[in-house]
GROMACS .gro file of C-alpha atoms in nm:
model
   86
    1MET     CA    1   4.864  -1.437  -2.330
    2ASP     CA    2   4.645  -1.134  -2.336
    3GLU     CA    3   4.517  -0.971  -2.659
    4LEU     CA    4   4.713  -1.204  -2.889
    5GLY     CA    5   4.742  -1.044  -3.232
    6SER     CA    6   4.673  -0.691  -3.109
    7ILE     CA    7   4.988  -0.569  -3.279
    8LYS     CA    8   5.153  -0.693  -3.592
    9VAL     CA    9   5.449  -0.901  -3.488
   10THR     CA   10   5.809  -0.865  -3.600
   11ASP     CA   11   6.006  -1.169  -3.698
   12TRP     CA   12   6.175  -1.167  -3.352
   13ALA     CA   13   5.834  -1.143  -3.172
   14LEU     CA   14   5.698  -1.424  -3.387
   15ASP     CA   15   5.995  -1.638  -3.292
   16MET     CA   16   5.934  -1.571  -2.924
   17LEU     CA   17   5.563  -1.649  -2.953
   18THR     CA   18   5.645  -1.969  -3.134
   19HIS     CA   19   5.900  -2.063  -2.865
   20ILE     CA   20   5.655  -1.996  -2.579
   21ILE     CA   21   5.362  -2.176  -2.734
   22ILE     CA   22   5.566  -2.483  -2.847
   23ARG     CA   23   5.746  -2.503  -2.516
   24ARG     CA   24   5.416  -2.498  -2.322
   25TYR     CA   25   5.274  -2.757  -2.567
   26ASN     CA   26   5.575  -2.991  -2.526
   27ASP     CA   27   5.564  -2.952  -2.152
   28ASN     CA   28   5.194  -3.032  -2.146
   29LYS     CA   29   5.122  -2.700  -1.966
   30THR     CA   30   4.813  -2.490  -1.965
   31LEU     CA   31   4.796  -2.192  -2.195
   32ILE     CA   32   4.527  -1.932  -2.175
   33VAL     CA   33   4.496  -1.690  -2.465
   34THR     CA   34   4.272  -1.393  -2.527
   35SER     CA   35   4.223  -1.218  -2.856
   36ASN     CA   36   3.981  -0.985  -3.020
   37PHE     CA   37   4.038  -1.149  -3.360
   38LEU     CA   38   3.798  -1.410  -3.487
   39ASP     CA   39   3.870  -1.714  -3.701
   40GLU     CA   40   3.618  -1.595  -3.958
   41PRO     CA   41   3.569  -1.218  -3.959
   42LYS     CA   42   3.221  -1.081  -3.942
   43ARG     CA   43   3.296  -0.806  -4.198
   44GLU     CA   44   3.489  -0.813  -4.527
   45GLY     CA   45   3.841  -0.682  -4.487
   46GLU     CA   46   3.875  -0.765  -4.114
   47GLU     CA   47   4.189  -0.970  -4.030
   48ARG     CA   48   4.176  -1.309  -3.867
   49LEU     CA   49   4.406  -1.422  -3.583
   50GLU     CA   50   4.584  -1.641  -3.836
   51ASP     CA   51   4.665  -1.332  -4.041
   52ARG     CA   52   4.832  -1.172  -3.737
   53ILE     CA   53   5.026  -1.467  -3.590
   54SER     CA   54   5.077  -1.712  -3.883
   55TYR     CA   55   4.896  -2.027  -3.989
   56ARG     CA   56   5.142  -2.250  -3.802
   57LEU     CA   57   5.081  -2.088  -3.463
   58ARG     CA   58   4.703  -2.062  -3.509
   59SER     CA   59   4.693  -2.434  -3.602
   60ARG     CA   60   4.891  -2.521  -3.286
   61LEU     CA   61   4.643  -2.318  -3.075
   62TYR     CA   62   4.358  -2.515  -3.232
   63GLU     CA   63   4.523  -2.829  -3.110
   64MET     CA   64   4.607  -2.693  -2.761
   65CYS     CA   65   4.312  -2.482  -2.669
   66ALA     CA   66   3.930  -2.488  -2.655
   67THR     CA   67   3.775  -2.176  -2.811
   68VAL     CA   68   3.532  -1.989  -2.591
   69GLU     CA   69   3.368  -1.701  -2.772
   70MET     CA   70   3.264  -1.418  -2.548
   71SER     CA   71   3.006  -1.164  -2.662
   72GLY     CA   72   2.850  -0.865  -2.500
   73SER     CA   73   2.897  -0.491  -2.475
   74ASP     CA   74   3.228  -0.321  -2.413
   75TYR     CA   75   3.273  -0.295  -2.038
   76ARG     CA   76   3.522  -0.009  -2.053
   77LYS     CA   77   3.297   0.187  -2.286
   78ASN     CA   78   2.986   0.135  -2.077
   79HIS     CA   79   3.174   0.198  -1.747
   80ASN     CA   80   3.310   0.528  -1.889
   81LYS     CA   81   2.965   0.646  -1.975
   82LYS     CA   82   2.854   0.606  -1.610
   83ASN     CA   83   3.153   0.818  -1.500
   84THR     CA   84   3.099   1.102  -1.753
   85PHE     CA   85   3.018   1.435  -1.590
   86THR     CA   86   2.749   1.649  -1.756
   0.00000   0.00000   0.00000
């Protein structure tokens, strides 16, 4: 699942996310998730992944997944600077 939480989910989308995550959990299948949301925001007012997908789903992901925090500069932003014509 790429960019989980990038959009606010509707009730239907939350039901589908729940179905997919629980099904993979019950079938003991791998699940790789990426998200730009942290568990604890760096700035006040920033949302957490839990705020976007619900406590229940975030809790399940804690159980299923290992968290790997990636840091660094924005590749697309830096790549675009190299391709800018002056």
